[in-house]
Amino acid sequence: MAFESLTQKLNDVFKKLRGKGKLSEADVKQAMKEVRLALLEADVNFKVVKDLISKITERAIGQEVMESLTPAQQVIKIVNEELTLLMGSTQSKVDFSKEITIIMLVGLQGSGKTTTAGKLGKLLSKSGKKPLLVAADVYRPAAITQLKIVGEKVGLPVFTMGQQDPVDISKASIDYAKKHNHDVVIIDTAGRLHVDDDLMNELVNISHAINPSEILLVVDSMTGQDAVNVAEEFNNRLQLTGLILTKLDGDSRGGAALSVKAVTGCPIKYVGMGEKLDDLEIFHPERMASRILGMGDVLTLIEKATADFDLKKAQELEDKLRTQSFDLNDFMDQLSQVKKMGSLDQILNMIPGFSPQKLKGVEIDDKELSRVEAIINSMTLEERSNPSIINGSRRKRIAAGSGTAIQDVNRLLKQYAQTKKMIKQFAGSDKSRKRSRQRLPFFNF
Amino acid sequence: MAFFDKLKQSLSKTRESFSEKFDNILKFNKKIDEETFEELEELLISADVGVSTTQMLIEKLKENSKKITTAEELKAVLKEEIMDLFPKENISLTYPTVMLVVGVNGVGKTTSIGKLANIYKNQGKKVILAAADTFRAAAIDQLEIWAQRVGVDVIKHQEGADPASVLFDALQAGKARKADLIICDTAGRLHTKKNLMDELKKLYRVCQKEYPQANVVSLIVLDATTGQNALIQAKMFKEAVNFSGIILTKLDGTAKGGIVIAIASELGIPVWYIGVGEGINDLHEFNSQDFVDAIFA
């Protein structure tokens, strides 16, 4: 997860501050020096850092702070507030007011426009829109094919006209969208350098021809000091409406995220969090700030859970729990529900108090779930609904069938038994409010 | 010298801003004092040189500054310090060679391979490309188009195939067709994904095992616009495939490419090639002398 290292560095600075009862001006200055280095190492633009540090210092050596009972806490609070302010304080939504919402994706080469186009299309179609993807990258070899394949994977139509003029392609795609009742058009443009005059003019021409609701700049979160120059230039030419930050699942410290917003004033609207076509999230600045400061992100977790859980299945499960007829089939349903929410380490990152540093060295094995699936799939229907009949020779067969060891099968059956026992307690505990403190056997990593 | 001109031209944006700023600083601060160094520090950091390398360079400058009185001298010293950081190594390949090209997503691996193939084909080598990026949509098509442009063979499977088996076939083909150079494209991967890094290690092992007579060389592709994260990328990929050199791409933008200086200083890894455009001839051998000269010219 990005920001980890910045978080860690800031925490180190704060720790030193906390140890002090009284703060002198020199203490604050020293701390600010370290904050400055931490931010610079995180690729925050040096101009932005300069502004930020002088703002924080000014506030921090003011009387209010120095005379308060806990000056260190006050300083930390000020740093947090200023960082949050930098990222913007409220979520900015995509403008869907027009009949057809045209979204243009622009950016440097390799920032991830084509993949993002697919992800964005999928995200919007989940919320009931009918997006059309448009292949306007006529320069890079096989870019059109790539978008076609991505479109197929997410189940969305792709409008192509071969290697023609991107302005004509864009215009034609809007007519096509009108005819075929699409309410969102996502235009994938070719990657280009912000100093390439001809290609930048091409973007301006497209924009004039189709008057898009949104022009989003796709920025690689690993970009260095140059991110600001790029964003400024694109913004001057095109009046960007927002940014999409990609590859945030690496360990980049994401300083670009902090600076670009500060310098251009363009809000970050979406962030790419992984390689799968589901891994695009709406950006919530306040939540991201709390992630940077190590406070977890429960809201996103809850949203993910509610968006991906199947309501009907949940209802069925509730009935089963009530009648206590929870069998291995249901067990597997539960597992696949968890799997749908994304990879386990992504989920864990959103849990407050779950610092990634603590997890260092622990490999979270997503394959564990597939193994369990394989074991259950190797059972007969009868065995699944009535696991008590699974004896020694059946275990042997299941292990062989699923390519696992007998021990794995045993472990699974034990976990199932524990889960069932717990469910019994839940179902029967209506009278006595005493909740069992047992943890779900599947989350004891 | 055509190459020097091209580099100078492509670095002109870097140079203008860098040199201009540098001259400005020295103009407004006639005396060399603490403020001069502070501003120089900012200048280097804004070029993505990185905090620790910058501080190291500034320290060295300070040590020598007692004798320095003029701006020109200060410039010359800084230039020399930066030059000293680059390892002095030339690209030397013994054939047959298998070249693994690795890097994170979107840095320009496939494009660089197309250009590399062109360079070696023009040197009279027989080149085979292996399309082992079986993950990204249309990556195989993209490599094929490059292979056609250059006029070399490409070994490919279906999208989603096992990259190791593609490489295996390419090695067999290379042996049979007596290729001098097999260049293997790999899928972009973030250095933090352990299983994907393991997959790379496997590719490396396949080369060693299936073609022990060949020389296995790994190259990492880094995007010049990348910031400090490039250092970590280099460290992690070094662990996985022990690459010998860097291809630095997209130097034709305004990105200062200063990260190369940081990598040279902290990891001692040489840059082999730089990419300065989208054309087939826009890949050049890196020359630290020219690079630094072009920046300060």
XYZ file of C-alpha atoms in Angstrom:
742
model
C 0.000 0.000 0.000
C 1.283 3.409 -0.900
C 1.965 5.917 1.828
C 3.170 3.305 4.277
C 6.620 4.662 4.368
C 5.541 8.270 4.646
C 3.277 7.237 7.511
C 6.149 5.505 9.214
C 8.480 8.463 8.812
C 5.943 10.941 10.127
C 5.205 8.703 13.072
C 8.879 8.630 13.961
C 8.960 12.407 14.010
C 5.828 12.548 16.105
C 7.187 10.032 18.558
C 10.143 12.279 19.282
C 7.812 15.223 19.807
C 5.503 13.325 22.112
C 8.305 12.620 24.516
C 8.631 16.284 25.295
C 6.550 18.142 27.862
C 7.376 21.611 26.664
C 8.330 22.584 23.154
C 10.817 25.234 22.274
C 10.881 26.958 18.941
C 14.007 24.981 18.157
C 12.172 21.702 18.816
C 9.472 22.609 16.342
C 12.011 23.732 13.772
C 13.911 20.461 14.123
C 10.727 18.440 13.743
C 9.727 20.450 10.703
C 13.104 19.782 9.154
C 12.443 16.071 9.455
C 8.893 16.380 8.165
C 10.314 18.276 5.203
C 12.764 15.489 4.403
C 10.075 12.832 4.788
C 7.852 14.670 2.342
C 10.644 15.272 -0.155
C 11.627 11.623 -0.070
C 8.007 10.801 -0.757
C 8.229 12.791 -4.030
C 6.047 15.635 -2.846
C 6.935 18.580 -5.026
C 9.547 20.783 -3.369
C 7.540 23.964 -3.850
C 4.551 22.368 -2.206
C 6.733 21.167 0.651
C 8.116 24.642 1.158
C 4.657 26.182 1.404
C 3.380 23.455 3.650
C 6.285 23.620 6.061
C 6.139 27.369 6.397
C 2.391 27.209 7.022
C 2.763 24.519 9.650
C 5.686 26.229 11.353
C 3.825 29.503 11.497
C 0.847 27.883 13.159
C 2.922 25.642 15.395
C 5.077 28.298 16.982
C 2.088 30.511 17.588
C 1.092 31.221 21.179
C -1.910 28.961 21.192
C 0.201 25.883 20.719
C 3.107 26.818 22.900
C 0.912 27.638 25.831
C -1.398 24.648 25.574
C -0.994 21.726 27.938
C -0.011 19.269 25.243
C 2.007 21.182 22.684
C 3.259 18.069 20.927
C -0.276 16.831 20.317
C -1.183 20.225 18.947
C 1.677 20.170 16.478
C 0.708 16.708 15.267
C -2.854 17.875 14.876
C -1.721 20.808 12.778
C 0.375 18.568 10.502
C -2.592 16.269 10.022
C -4.950 19.112 9.250
C -2.641 20.689 6.723
C -2.008 17.366 4.965
C -5.721 16.707 4.698
C -6.290 20.201 3.395
C -3.668 19.583 0.750
C -5.527 16.616 -0.646
C -8.832 18.424 -0.713
C -11.460 18.002 1.902
C -14.459 16.649 0.089
C -15.020 14.016 -2.509
C -15.668 15.448 -5.958
C -18.072 13.566 -8.125
C -18.135 13.053 -11.859
C -20.623 15.319 -13.578
C -23.447 13.157 -14.948
C -25.854 16.009 -15.632
C -25.743 15.792 -19.424
C -27.695 13.350 -21.531
C -24.476 11.678 -22.612
C -21.569 11.974 -20.225
C -18.364 12.160 -22.240
C -15.212 11.313 -20.319
C -11.830 11.891 -21.948
C -8.821 10.123 -20.494
C -5.493 11.832 -21.174
C -1.944 11.432 -19.910
C 1.671 10.499 -20.506
C 2.668 7.202 -22.093
C 2.413 4.235 -19.768
C 0.386 5.935 -17.061
C -2.355 3.335 -17.493
C -5.045 5.013 -19.595
C -6.282 1.979 -21.500
C -6.558 -0.257 -18.455
C -8.198 2.568 -16.528
C -10.724 3.064 -19.331
C -11.806 -0.554 -18.858
C -11.887 -0.272 -15.087
C -13.849 2.967 -15.165
C -16.326 1.465 -17.627
C -16.839 -1.485 -15.331
C -17.261 0.688 -12.246
C -19.840 2.881 -13.985
C -21.758 -0.038 -15.450
C -22.020 -1.457 -11.934
C -23.831 1.711 -10.930
C -26.341 1.274 -13.735
C -24.758 3.296 -16.537
C -24.332 2.095 -20.121
C -20.773 3.033 -21.039
C -19.181 2.902 -24.483
C -15.406 2.638 -24.739
C -13.748 4.510 -27.610
C -10.328 3.589 -28.998
C -8.734 6.904 -29.967
C -5.136 5.800 -29.433
C -4.102 5.402 -33.038
C -0.349 5.649 -32.491
C 0.869 2.954 -30.135
C 1.053 -0.464 -31.777
C -1.819 -2.724 -30.717
C -3.422 -0.117 -28.443
C -6.767 -0.581 -30.169
C -6.568 -4.342 -29.815
C -5.745 -3.884 -26.147
C -8.860 -1.804 -25.535
C -10.951 -4.333 -27.480
C -9.710 -7.137 -25.248
C -10.230 -5.093 -22.106
C -13.725 -4.212 -23.305
C -14.517 -7.854 -23.863
C -13.295 -8.743 -20.387
C -15.524 -6.173 -18.707
C -18.406 -6.872 -21.069
C -18.602 -3.442 -22.666
C -18.784 -2.481 -26.345
C -15.734 -0.789 -27.876
C -16.035 1.740 -30.676
C -13.146 1.587 -33.162
C -12.439 3.115 -36.543
C -8.922 1.874 -37.093
C -6.045 4.312 -37.438
C -8.049 7.350 -38.504
C -7.941 10.882 -37.192
C -8.731 10.760 -33.459
C -10.951 13.851 -33.786
C -13.130 12.076 -36.369
C -13.191 8.915 -34.291
C -14.352 10.847 -31.249
C -17.080 12.665 -33.157
C -18.330 9.476 -34.761
C -18.365 7.686 -31.435
C -20.779 10.230 -29.980
C -23.227 9.649 -32.855
C -22.852 5.935 -32.334
C -23.540 6.332 -28.626
C -26.709 8.324 -29.318
C -27.987 5.691 -31.697
C -27.276 2.839 -29.333
C -28.508 4.479 -26.146
C -25.217 4.744 -24.320
C -25.249 7.327 -21.560
C -21.494 7.364 -20.912
C -18.694 7.579 -23.479
C -15.142 6.929 -22.290
C -12.480 8.050 -24.758
C -9.063 6.419 -24.496
C -6.564 8.824 -26.069
C -2.949 8.101 -26.971
C -0.241 8.727 -24.412
C 1.721 11.863 -25.157
C 4.315 14.143 -23.669
C 3.011 17.438 -22.364
C 5.719 19.235 -24.381
C 4.664 17.663 -27.688
C 2.862 20.589 -29.256
C 1.223 18.745 -32.162
C -0.214 15.991 -30.045
C -1.375 18.409 -27.354
C -3.193 20.386 -30.043
C -4.862 17.190 -31.165
C -6.312 16.803 -27.656
C -7.529 20.389 -27.699
C -9.217 19.713 -31.054
C -10.929 16.594 -29.743
C -12.095 18.500 -26.721
C -13.536 21.328 -28.857
C -15.222 18.871 -31.197
C -17.088 16.843 -28.584
C -17.222 19.127 -25.545
C -16.637 16.477 -22.877
C -18.139 16.660 -19.375
C -14.935 15.386 -17.866
C -11.297 15.518 -18.942
C -9.405 13.319 -16.537
C -5.622 13.190 -16.378
C -4.312 9.715 -15.623
C -1.204 10.003 -13.425
C 1.148 7.228 -12.370
C 1.483 7.508 -8.592
C 5.171 6.704 -8.842
C 5.879 9.918 -10.750
C 8.504 12.198 -9.246
C 8.891 15.960 -9.108
C 7.837 16.235 -12.748
C 4.230 15.241 -11.962
C 3.420 18.849 -11.221
C 4.832 20.135 -14.523
C 2.877 17.514 -16.445
C -0.370 18.231 -14.647
C 0.053 21.989 -14.994
C 0.699 21.780 -18.725
C -2.244 19.460 -19.391
C -4.401 21.696 -17.239
C -3.389 24.870 -19.088
C -4.206 23.324 -22.436
C -7.314 21.385 -21.588
C -8.848 22.662 -18.344
C -8.826 19.319 -16.625
C -11.772 18.435 -14.438
C -9.933 15.890 -12.360
C -7.261 13.263 -11.929
C -7.053 9.498 -11.790
C -4.110 8.168 -9.823
C -2.904 4.716 -10.906
C -0.613 1.990 -9.546
C -1.267 3.004 -5.975
C -0.945 -0.637 -4.919
C 2.840 -0.464 -5.112
C 4.985 1.033 -2.392
C 5.246 4.467 -3.941
C 4.941 7.117 -1.299
C 2.405 8.866 -3.445
C 3.788 12.358 -3.074
C 2.431 13.085 -6.532
C -1.052 12.706 -5.089
C -0.390 15.420 -2.564
C 1.307 17.853 -4.923
C -0.766 17.669 -8.065
C -3.925 18.612 -6.274
C -2.148 21.449 -4.511
C -0.626 22.949 -7.642
C -3.417 22.556 -10.198
C -6.414 22.600 -7.915
C -7.803 19.593 -9.801
C -9.424 17.055 -7.517
C -8.430 13.391 -7.579
C -11.543 11.484 -8.603
C -10.482 7.845 -8.830
C -7.535 5.726 -7.754
C -6.292 2.464 -9.331
C -5.436 -0.068 -6.661
C -4.477 -3.229 -8.513
C -4.150 -5.245 -11.673
C -7.651 -6.650 -11.818
C -10.345 -4.806 -13.689
C -12.302 -4.294 -10.451
C -9.491 -2.422 -8.798
C -10.591 1.149 -9.325
C -11.983 3.100 -6.388
C -13.635 6.449 -5.968
C -11.169 8.716 -4.192
C -12.175 10.000 -0.794
C -9.598 12.561 0.347
C -10.515 12.423 4.012
C -10.306 8.648 3.985
C -6.982 8.710 2.180
C -5.647 11.158 4.741
C -6.644 8.822 7.532
C -4.925 5.999 5.679
C -1.753 8.073 5.480
C -1.985 8.768 9.165
C -2.505 5.091 9.890
C -6.090 5.264 11.032
C -7.541 2.708 8.651
C -10.425 3.127 6.311
C -13.553 1.460 7.638
C -15.936 3.304 5.380
C -14.418 1.859 2.205
C -14.392 -1.580 3.745
C -18.082 -1.395 4.564
C -18.897 -0.100 1.121
C -16.953 -2.877 -0.506
C -18.766 -5.411 1.617
C -22.213 -4.069 0.801
C -21.478 -3.580 -2.889
C -20.131 -7.049 -3.463
C -22.306 -9.104 -1.192
C -25.249 -10.732 -2.768
C -28.384 -9.702 -0.879
C -30.332 -12.786 -1.810
C -27.545 -15.035 -0.687
C -27.304 -13.138 2.579
C -31.015 -13.708 3.139
C -30.619 -17.414 2.429
C -27.713 -17.590 4.806
C -29.703 -15.924 7.527
C -32.430 -18.543 7.137
C -29.890 -21.305 7.263
C -28.315 -19.872 10.353
C -31.674 -19.695 12.025
C -32.522 -23.298 11.245
C -28.921 -24.314 11.883
C -28.651 -26.175 8.611
C -25.345 -24.582 7.665
C -23.437 -27.078 5.529
C -20.258 -27.092 3.476
C -22.029 -25.584 0.460
C -22.854 -22.509 2.493
C -19.370 -22.515 3.858
C -18.025 -22.214 0.340
C -20.511 -19.479 -0.543
C -19.171 -17.496 2.369
C -15.635 -17.921 1.180
C -16.396 -16.785 -2.322
C -18.171 -13.727 -0.938
C -15.031 -12.754 0.926
C -12.974 -13.422 -2.176
C -15.137 -11.099 -4.239
C -14.169 -8.177 -2.031
C -10.635 -8.249 -3.331
C -7.344 -9.618 -2.182
C -6.962 -10.193 1.516
C -4.068 -7.823 2.056
C -6.081 -5.038 0.462
C -8.930 -5.686 2.853
C -6.617 -5.890 5.842
C -5.153 -2.503 4.986
C -8.491 -0.867 5.575
C -8.903 -2.217 9.078
C -8.045 0.400 11.699
C -5.219 -0.458 14.033
C -3.938 -2.966 11.556
C -0.601 -1.476 10.762
C 1.081 -3.010 7.750
C 4.420 -2.783 9.504
C 3.229 -5.343 12.012
C 2.370 -7.649 9.182
C 5.786 -7.482 7.644
C 7.052 -10.939 6.826
C 3.616 -12.467 7.027
C 2.584 -13.747 3.641
C -1.121 -13.558 3.137
C -1.929 -16.408 0.872
C -4.904 -15.824 -1.348
C -4.388 -19.320 -2.657
C -5.480 -20.718 0.698
C -9.025 -19.888 -0.312
C -8.651 -21.620 -3.651
C -7.308 -24.689 -1.899
C -10.352 -24.807 0.358
C -12.518 -24.431 -2.700
C -10.733 -27.308 -4.394
C -11.233 -29.545 -1.390
C -14.941 -28.840 -1.191
C -15.310 -29.280 -4.932
C -13.777 -32.730 -4.605
C -16.548 -33.867 -2.290
C -19.752 -35.502 -3.419
C -22.983 -33.598 -3.022
C -23.923 -35.854 -0.191
C -20.690 -35.225 1.631
C -21.145 -31.508 1.274
C -24.578 -31.421 2.804
C -23.758 -33.961 5.459
C -20.058 -33.733 6.293
C -20.326 -36.139 9.204
C -20.232 -39.098 6.808
C -16.682 -38.216 5.704
C -14.620 -41.083 7.027
C -10.987 -42.065 6.562
C -11.212 -43.460 3.082
C -13.366 -40.590 1.890
C -10.784 -38.157 3.240
C -8.092 -39.930 1.304
C -10.118 -39.684 -1.882
C -10.916 -35.996 -1.334
C -7.279 -35.176 -0.691
C -6.203 -36.998 -3.836
C -8.952 -35.382 -5.858
C -8.096 -31.855 -4.774
C -4.354 -32.264 -4.898
C -3.963 -31.549 -1.192
C -2.869 -33.600 1.792
C -5.190 -35.419 4.182
C -4.102 -32.965 6.857
C -5.518 -30.104 4.781
C -8.832 -31.874 4.507
C -8.822 -32.500 8.229
C -8.065 -28.887 8.960
C -10.901 -27.749 6.768
C -13.365 -30.102 8.427
C -12.249 -28.867 11.811
C -12.692 -25.250 10.787
C -16.110 -26.081 9.484
C -17.017 -27.764 12.757
C -15.851 -24.725 14.698
C -17.814 -22.381 12.495
C -20.890 -24.496 12.918
C -20.463 -24.530 16.661
C -20.152 -20.773 16.690
C -23.258 -20.387 14.617
C -25.105 -22.543 17.074
C -24.020 -20.238 19.839
C -25.108 -17.183 17.896
C -28.461 -18.626 17.052
C -29.034 -19.835 20.566
C -27.756 -16.772 22.312
C -30.835 -14.662 21.838
C -31.842 -15.164 25.444
C -28.492 -14.838 27.109
C -26.847 -11.765 25.633
C -23.443 -13.149 26.419
C -21.666 -13.055 23.081
C -19.018 -15.609 22.506
C -15.578 -14.101 22.228
C -14.443 -16.737 19.828
C -12.983 -15.395 16.632
C -14.064 -16.603 13.254
C -11.738 -19.482 12.528
C -10.975 -18.095 9.092
C -9.510 -14.866 10.216
C -6.866 -16.114 12.578
C -3.898 -15.190 10.401
C 28.781 14.051 -33.377
C 25.226 13.112 -34.236
C 24.497 11.268 -31.066
C 25.631 14.114 -28.889
C 23.403 16.527 -30.770
C 20.416 14.292 -30.449
C 20.935 13.895 -26.731
C 21.519 17.589 -26.360
C 18.361 18.317 -28.242
C 16.287 15.890 -26.241
C 17.730 17.112 -23.019
C 17.418 20.731 -24.045
C 14.349 21.237 -21.899
C 16.133 19.733 -18.969
C 19.197 21.738 -19.745
C 17.415 25.028 -20.228
C 15.598 24.879 -16.976
C 18.518 23.400 -15.113
C 21.160 25.726 -16.490
C 18.958 28.766 -16.354
C 18.118 28.169 -12.761
C 21.689 27.449 -11.967
C 22.830 30.688 -13.585
C 20.049 32.612 -11.906
C 21.068 31.385 -8.529
C 24.610 32.406 -9.092
C 23.636 35.747 -10.523
C 21.551 36.767 -7.573
C 23.989 35.401 -5.055
C 27.263 36.792 -6.116
C 28.894 35.590 -2.981
C 28.711 31.858 -2.436
C 27.025 31.483 0.904
C 24.663 29.195 2.805
C 21.720 30.409 0.749
C 23.426 29.449 -2.485
C 23.801 25.913 -1.265
C 20.227 25.768 -0.059
C 18.993 26.811 -3.462
C 21.308 24.368 -5.192
C 19.905 21.659 -2.967
C 16.385 22.522 -4.011
C 17.454 22.495 -7.633
C 18.876 18.997 -7.403
C 15.856 17.711 -5.508
C 13.508 19.156 -8.102
C 15.473 17.141 -10.664
C 14.551 13.931 -8.764
C 18.122 13.382 -7.648
C 16.763 12.430 -4.237
C 17.362 13.738 -0.760
C 20.328 11.667 0.360
C 22.291 11.924 -2.902
C 21.632 15.659 -3.019
C 22.842 16.143 0.521
C 25.920 14.107 -0.237
C 26.677 16.215 -3.324
C 26.139 19.451 -1.446
C 28.413 18.313 1.384
C 31.155 17.602 -1.117
C 30.626 20.979 -2.747
C 30.879 22.676 0.620
C 34.124 20.922 1.396
C 35.616 22.233 -1.800
C 33.958 25.614 -1.721
C 36.627 27.347 0.318
C 38.804 27.556 -2.744
C 35.910 28.419 -5.019
C 35.022 32.008 -5.672
C 33.317 32.059 -9.040
C 30.161 30.529 -10.374
C 31.950 28.821 -13.240
C 34.190 26.964 -10.852
C 31.295 25.845 -8.703
C 29.560 24.527 -11.810
C 32.638 22.602 -12.868
C 33.023 21.021 -9.436
C 29.395 19.942 -9.285
C 29.670 18.482 -12.772
C 32.717 16.516 -11.788
C 31.085 15.218 -8.616
C 28.089 13.951 -10.563
C 30.317 12.382 -13.231
C 32.245 10.534 -10.558
C 29.085 8.807 -9.385
C 28.554 6.883 -12.611
C 30.213 3.473 -12.747
C 32.727 3.290 -15.562
C 31.548 0.337 -17.564
C 30.960 -0.407 -21.198
C 28.304 -2.636 -22.633
C 29.969 -5.852 -23.648
C 28.013 -8.909 -24.678
C 29.375 -12.313 -25.510
C 27.137 -14.308 -27.811
C 24.823 -16.156 -27.591
C 23.032 -13.952 -25.073
C 19.589 -14.174 -23.545
C 18.329 -10.775 -22.496
C 15.527 -10.560 -19.928
C 13.851 -7.167 -19.960
C 11.991 -6.399 -16.745
C 10.287 -3.462 -15.033
C 7.085 -2.140 -13.495
C 3.955 -1.478 -15.563
C 3.998 1.165 -18.255
C 7.685 2.094 -18.298
C 8.133 1.149 -21.951
C 9.518 -2.385 -21.947
C 7.951 -3.553 -25.195
C 8.863 -0.370 -27.052
C 12.443 -0.533 -25.769
C 12.716 -4.144 -26.903
C 11.650 -3.145 -30.404
C 14.378 -0.503 -30.455
C 16.960 -2.861 -28.920
C 16.231 -5.476 -31.563
C 16.814 -2.835 -34.199
C 20.180 -1.831 -32.732
C 21.482 -5.404 -32.588
C 20.070 -6.380 -35.945
C 21.893 -3.438 -37.488
C 25.068 -4.739 -35.889
C 24.545 -7.893 -37.925
C 23.289 -10.081 -35.086
C 20.515 -12.614 -35.458
C 17.823 -11.589 -32.995
C 14.777 -13.513 -31.735
C 12.088 -11.955 -29.558
C 10.147 -13.903 -26.922
C 6.661 -12.576 -26.160
C 6.535 -13.598 -22.516
C 4.218 -10.776 -21.490
C 1.189 -13.003 -21.615
C -0.754 -10.967 -19.064
C -1.473 -7.526 -20.455
C -4.102 -7.361 -23.163
C -2.551 -7.107 -26.650
C 1.039 -7.030 -25.414
C 1.863 -9.889 -27.766
C 0.356 -8.032 -30.728
C 2.354 -4.955 -29.804
C 5.621 -6.910 -29.775
C 4.721 -8.581 -33.054
C 4.226 -5.224 -34.746
C 7.666 -4.166 -33.524
C 9.167 -7.443 -34.764
C 7.712 -6.796 -38.223
C 9.050 -3.265 -38.306
C 12.530 -4.416 -37.394
C 12.350 -7.630 -39.371
C 13.090 -10.228 -36.709
C 11.325 -13.408 -35.574
C 9.066 -13.530 -32.570
C 8.139 -16.592 -30.517
C 4.679 -16.354 -28.976
C 1.884 -18.290 -27.322
C -1.681 -17.333 -26.473
C -2.542 -14.577 -24.050
C -2.620 -16.046 -20.548
C -0.053 -18.737 -21.335
C 2.767 -19.535 -18.932
C 5.597 -17.060 -19.604
C 8.202 -19.672 -18.685
C 6.976 -21.961 -21.446
C 7.134 -19.127 -23.977
C 10.715 -18.469 -22.937
C 11.492 -22.187 -23.097
C 10.262 -22.350 -26.690
C 12.188 -19.213 -27.564
C 15.371 -20.744 -26.164
C 14.848 -23.886 -28.212
C 14.177 -21.797 -31.286
C 17.257 -19.712 -30.571
C 19.428 -22.807 -30.377
C 17.964 -24.332 -33.509
C 18.163 -21.147 -35.572
C 21.551 -20.212 -34.141
C 20.400 -16.825 -32.879
C 22.958 -14.511 -31.326
C 20.504 -12.712 -29.142
C 17.166 -13.712 -27.614
C 15.339 -10.750 -26.094
C 12.567 -11.724 -23.723
C 9.696 -9.330 -23.022
C 8.084 -9.756 -19.606
C 4.826 -8.493 -18.152
C 5.058 -5.295 -16.161
C 4.854 -6.004 -12.464
C 5.037 -3.949 -9.335
C 8.084 -4.914 -7.327
C 5.893 -5.371 -4.262
C 4.013 -8.370 -5.662
C 5.941 -11.306 -4.329
C 4.400 -13.999 -6.489
C 5.072 -12.010 -9.653
C 8.666 -11.424 -8.629
C 8.973 -15.160 -8.034
C 7.733 -15.710 -11.564
C 10.620 -13.552 -12.796
C 13.113 -15.589 -10.804
C 11.704 -18.652 -12.508
C 12.285 -17.120 -15.939
C 15.878 -16.458 -14.941
C 16.296 -20.058 -13.812
C 14.795 -21.381 -17.027
C 17.444 -19.487 -19.004
C 20.271 -20.853 -16.897
C 18.971 -24.376 -16.973
C 17.846 -24.713 -20.576
C 20.587 -22.752 -22.249
C 23.669 -22.913 -20.024
C 25.970 -22.057 -22.937
C 24.298 -18.674 -23.279
C 25.059 -15.572 -21.361
C 22.006 -14.398 -19.358
C 21.738 -10.643 -19.039
C 18.845 -8.869 -17.348
C 18.001 -5.249 -18.001
C 15.588 -3.134 -16.003
C 13.543 -0.457 -17.742
C 12.946 2.684 -15.687
C 10.730 5.607 -16.602
C 12.589 8.937 -16.316
C 9.488 10.564 -14.887
C 9.512 8.184 -11.932
C 10.538 9.674 -8.643
C 12.303 8.157 -5.670
C 10.345 4.939 -6.072
C 12.699 3.982 -8.915
C 15.404 3.333 -6.322
C 13.275 0.776 -4.524
C 12.251 -0.753 -7.836
C 15.891 -1.138 -8.779
C 16.739 -2.757 -5.446
C 13.873 -5.252 -5.610
C 14.411 -6.252 -9.223
C 18.123 -6.561 -8.562
C 17.312 -9.129 -5.908
C 15.082 -11.086 -8.253
C 17.021 -11.159 -11.523
C 20.339 -9.492 -10.723
C 20.149 -7.135 -13.679
C 23.329 -5.658 -15.078
C 22.078 -2.431 -16.537
C 19.309 0.120 -16.833
C 17.323 1.362 -19.796
C 16.093 4.844 -18.958
C 13.057 5.757 -21.053
C 11.009 8.873 -21.781
C 13.903 11.290 -21.405
C 12.343 13.448 -24.108
C 9.876 15.032 -21.694
C 10.648 17.606 -19.051
C 11.551 14.957 -16.520
C 15.068 15.667 -15.388
C 16.230 12.067 -15.244
C 18.060 12.885 -12.028
C 17.046 9.563 -10.568
C 19.852 7.982 -12.620
C 22.303 9.957 -10.537
C 20.732 8.656 -7.335
C 20.759 5.067 -8.609
C 24.363 5.339 -9.775
C 25.362 6.744 -6.408
C 23.427 4.411 -4.141
C 23.436 1.150 -6.070
C 26.355 1.521 -8.450
C 24.309 0.222 -11.366
C 25.231 1.550 -14.807
C 22.762 2.908 -17.337
C 23.098 1.097 -20.657
C 20.593 2.836 -22.876
C 18.375 5.885 -22.865
C 15.091 6.249 -24.729
C 14.438 9.685 -26.201
C 11.371 9.221 -28.376
C 8.860 6.870 -29.951
C 10.753 6.255 -33.195
C 12.644 3.063 -33.940
C 16.015 4.823 -33.710
C 15.309 6.664 -30.481
C 17.355 4.432 -28.214
C 20.966 5.331 -27.573
C 23.850 4.052 -25.589
C 24.200 6.021 -22.409
C 27.316 8.079 -22.008
C 27.770 9.770 -18.652
C 30.123 12.375 -20.081
C 27.611 13.405 -22.714
C 24.750 13.161 -20.252
C 26.289 15.514 -17.728
C 27.667 17.774 -20.454
C 24.254 18.005 -22.045
C 22.708 18.955 -18.726
C 25.240 21.678 -18.039
C 25.978 22.802 -21.596
